[in-house]
Amino acid sequence: MKSIIGGIFLVLLLSGCSHKISIAPSLNDIREVQVENKADVNVGYYISDEAKKTATTTPGGGGDNITYTPYADLEGALNTMLSRKFKRVYAVKSLEDKAYIANKNIIYLFTTTIKTDSSSTNVLIWPPTDFTVELSCNAVNLDGAMVWSDTMSAKGHASAGELMKDFSLSAKRATETAFKEMLLKLEKTDKFNQ
């Protein structure tokens, strides 16, 4: 009986399907990035509700796929990154909500574009051994003029043994690197100094 159950489990494990993961990195690791050139201004960021709900499916291992919601998963990382550079950070529900923006004394508004991909060198397990992320950040002033823009690409890798403890590890490593590196780029610019 145990061998039958084990066989069924193995078939389910190896069968092609999509597995839900989160690609959110450790926020504590982003908070540890040293920022000396902090800007004494309030900023906002905008992620549409539609973007937060949008799921992305990319390849995993063993013929399976992984599914995740990049903008929802990474909102915390975006907020944390901006909080390390700026005085206060606010989520803005609409770029047209001038009253909210004025009430919070927001000077700059950030938007992001996130592109991802994944793959695996292991055919026996479904989690991806490799994950890539391209993070683009744009900041505009209250007149809508572009003040700052940059793009960061990062890769994350995890061994099969590591993935058995955390199915999302390669993704988390990639997104953590992307946000840390983007924070360092933000830290070096003086575009936001008043």
XYZ file of C-alpha atoms in Angstrom:
194
model
C 0.000 0.000 0.000
C 2.820 2.416 0.903
C 4.506 1.775 -2.436
C 1.264 2.565 -4.297
C 0.815 5.823 -2.386
C 4.478 6.647 -2.955
C 4.082 5.958 -6.677
C 1.010 8.191 -6.903
C 2.854 10.943 -5.031
C 5.819 10.654 -7.421
C 3.545 10.851 -10.470
C 1.832 13.941 -9.041
C 5.199 15.476 -8.229
C 6.512 14.917 -11.729
C 3.343 15.707 -13.684
C 3.185 18.941 -15.667
C 1.218 21.640 -13.885
C 1.626 25.137 -12.501
C 2.687 25.795 -8.910
C 1.927 29.045 -7.071
C 4.928 30.733 -5.444
C 5.790 34.141 -4.040
C 8.833 35.958 -5.402
C 8.968 38.452 -2.509
C 12.493 38.846 -1.083
C 13.468 39.345 2.547
C 12.644 42.947 3.454
C 15.150 42.849 6.319
C 17.970 42.233 3.852
C 16.927 45.308 1.840
C 16.752 47.369 5.048
C 20.377 46.449 5.785
C 21.641 48.370 2.732
C 23.471 51.444 4.016
C 22.093 54.724 2.672
C 24.009 57.904 3.470
C 22.534 60.189 0.802
C 18.943 60.201 2.133
C 16.522 62.701 0.550
C 14.371 64.727 2.954
C 11.236 64.531 0.795
C 8.028 62.504 0.670
C 7.390 60.261 -2.327
C 4.582 58.088 -3.567
C 4.456 54.985 -5.704
C 1.663 53.765 -7.927
C 0.790 50.165 -8.795
C -2.608 49.669 -10.421
C -5.060 47.167 -8.940
C -5.028 45.381 -12.287
C -1.232 45.002 -12.178
C -1.396 43.616 -8.631
C -3.894 40.962 -9.738
C -2.000 39.981 -12.886
C -0.405 36.550 -12.605
C 2.698 35.562 -14.541
C 3.544 31.978 -15.485
C 7.105 30.938 -16.333
C 8.900 27.576 -16.612
C 9.931 25.495 -13.633
C 11.528 22.063 -13.647
C 10.255 18.693 -14.805
C 7.970 20.218 -17.422
C 6.023 22.168 -14.797
C 5.442 25.894 -14.549
C 5.373 28.390 -11.719
C 2.803 31.150 -11.269
C 3.182 34.319 -9.237
C 1.934 37.915 -9.071
C 5.043 40.092 -9.571
C 3.581 43.484 -8.677
C 1.688 42.264 -5.611
C 4.608 40.104 -4.452
C 7.134 42.926 -4.831
C 5.148 45.891 -3.511
C 6.654 45.445 -0.040
C 10.168 45.428 -1.502
C 9.442 48.601 -3.485
C 8.076 50.359 -0.394
C 11.059 49.233 1.693
C 13.569 50.331 -0.953
C 12.011 53.784 -1.264
C 11.762 54.104 2.531
C 15.528 53.683 2.801
C 16.097 56.670 0.477
C 13.226 59.035 1.261
C 11.673 60.642 4.341
C 8.203 59.105 3.884
C 6.689 56.766 1.312
C 3.004 56.472 0.423
C 1.061 54.094 -1.804
C -0.990 56.201 -4.221
C -4.293 54.680 -5.381
C -4.506 56.963 -8.421
C -2.046 59.270 -10.137
C -4.975 61.662 -10.570
C -5.703 61.918 -6.827
C -4.212 65.398 -6.509
C -5.824 66.000 -3.091
C -4.177 62.920 -1.550
C -0.822 63.742 -3.146
C -0.961 67.317 -1.838
C -2.181 66.233 1.618
C 0.790 63.872 2.012
C 3.197 66.488 0.636
C 4.381 64.040 -2.027
C 7.042 65.579 -4.272
C 7.871 62.652 -6.591
C 5.848 59.705 -7.910
C 7.408 56.335 -8.744
C 6.161 53.659 -11.117
C 7.773 50.334 -11.936
C 7.898 47.810 -14.732
C 8.811 44.243 -13.799
C 9.815 41.523 -16.265
C 10.623 37.991 -15.137
C 11.659 34.604 -16.433
C 12.670 31.287 -14.921
C 14.144 27.937 -15.846
C 15.513 24.800 -14.280
C 18.470 22.524 -14.811
C 16.740 19.817 -12.753
C 14.073 17.652 -14.406
C 13.089 15.841 -11.207
C 11.640 18.745 -9.218
C 9.299 21.570 -10.197
C 10.855 24.643 -8.475
C 13.055 26.711 -10.818
C 16.790 26.525 -10.197
C 17.240 29.849 -12.004
C 15.219 33.060 -12.000
C 15.772 36.409 -13.693
C 14.126 39.754 -13.033
C 14.355 43.088 -14.803
C 13.229 45.974 -12.602
C 12.653 49.399 -14.144
C 11.864 52.393 -11.935
C 10.693 55.787 -13.130
C 10.172 58.911 -11.037
C 8.250 61.986 -12.141
C 7.698 65.318 -10.452
C 4.254 66.819 -9.856
C 4.283 68.322 -13.354
C 4.703 64.836 -14.816
C 8.265 65.458 -15.998
C 10.667 62.530 -15.740
C 13.213 63.167 -12.994
C 14.951 59.812 -12.758
C 14.820 56.442 -14.487
C 16.908 53.303 -14.229
C 16.770 49.584 -14.920
C 18.364 46.750 -12.991
C 18.597 43.118 -14.096
C 19.406 40.346 -11.644
C 19.668 36.569 -11.577
C 19.086 34.123 -8.758
C 20.170 30.491 -8.529
C 19.363 27.757 -6.035
C 20.402 24.122 -5.908
C 17.883 21.283 -5.755
C 18.726 20.724 -2.094
C 18.097 24.382 -1.259
C 14.832 24.381 -3.206
C 13.472 21.521 -1.129
C 13.564 23.905 1.852
C 12.231 26.939 -0.056
C 10.558 26.453 -3.451
C 10.893 30.184 -4.249
C 14.558 30.595 -3.308
C 16.004 31.345 -6.754
C 13.275 33.955 -7.319
C 13.820 35.532 -3.902
C 17.560 35.777 -4.535
C 16.992 37.486 -7.888
C 14.441 39.994 -6.593
C 16.488 40.762 -3.478
C 19.530 41.532 -5.632
C 17.469 43.680 -8.013
C 16.008 45.841 -5.245
C 19.308 46.146 -3.362
C 21.124 47.222 -6.530
C 18.339 49.644 -7.453
C 18.552 51.121 -3.949
C 22.292 51.650 -4.406
C 21.572 53.472 -7.679
C 18.996 55.638 -5.900
C 21.451 56.268 -3.084
C 24.067 57.640 -5.481
C 21.828 60.118 -7.287
C 21.306 63.683 -6.129
C 18.261 64.200 -8.368
C 15.925 64.165 -5.357
C 17.849 66.470 -3.054
C 15.886 69.666 -2.402
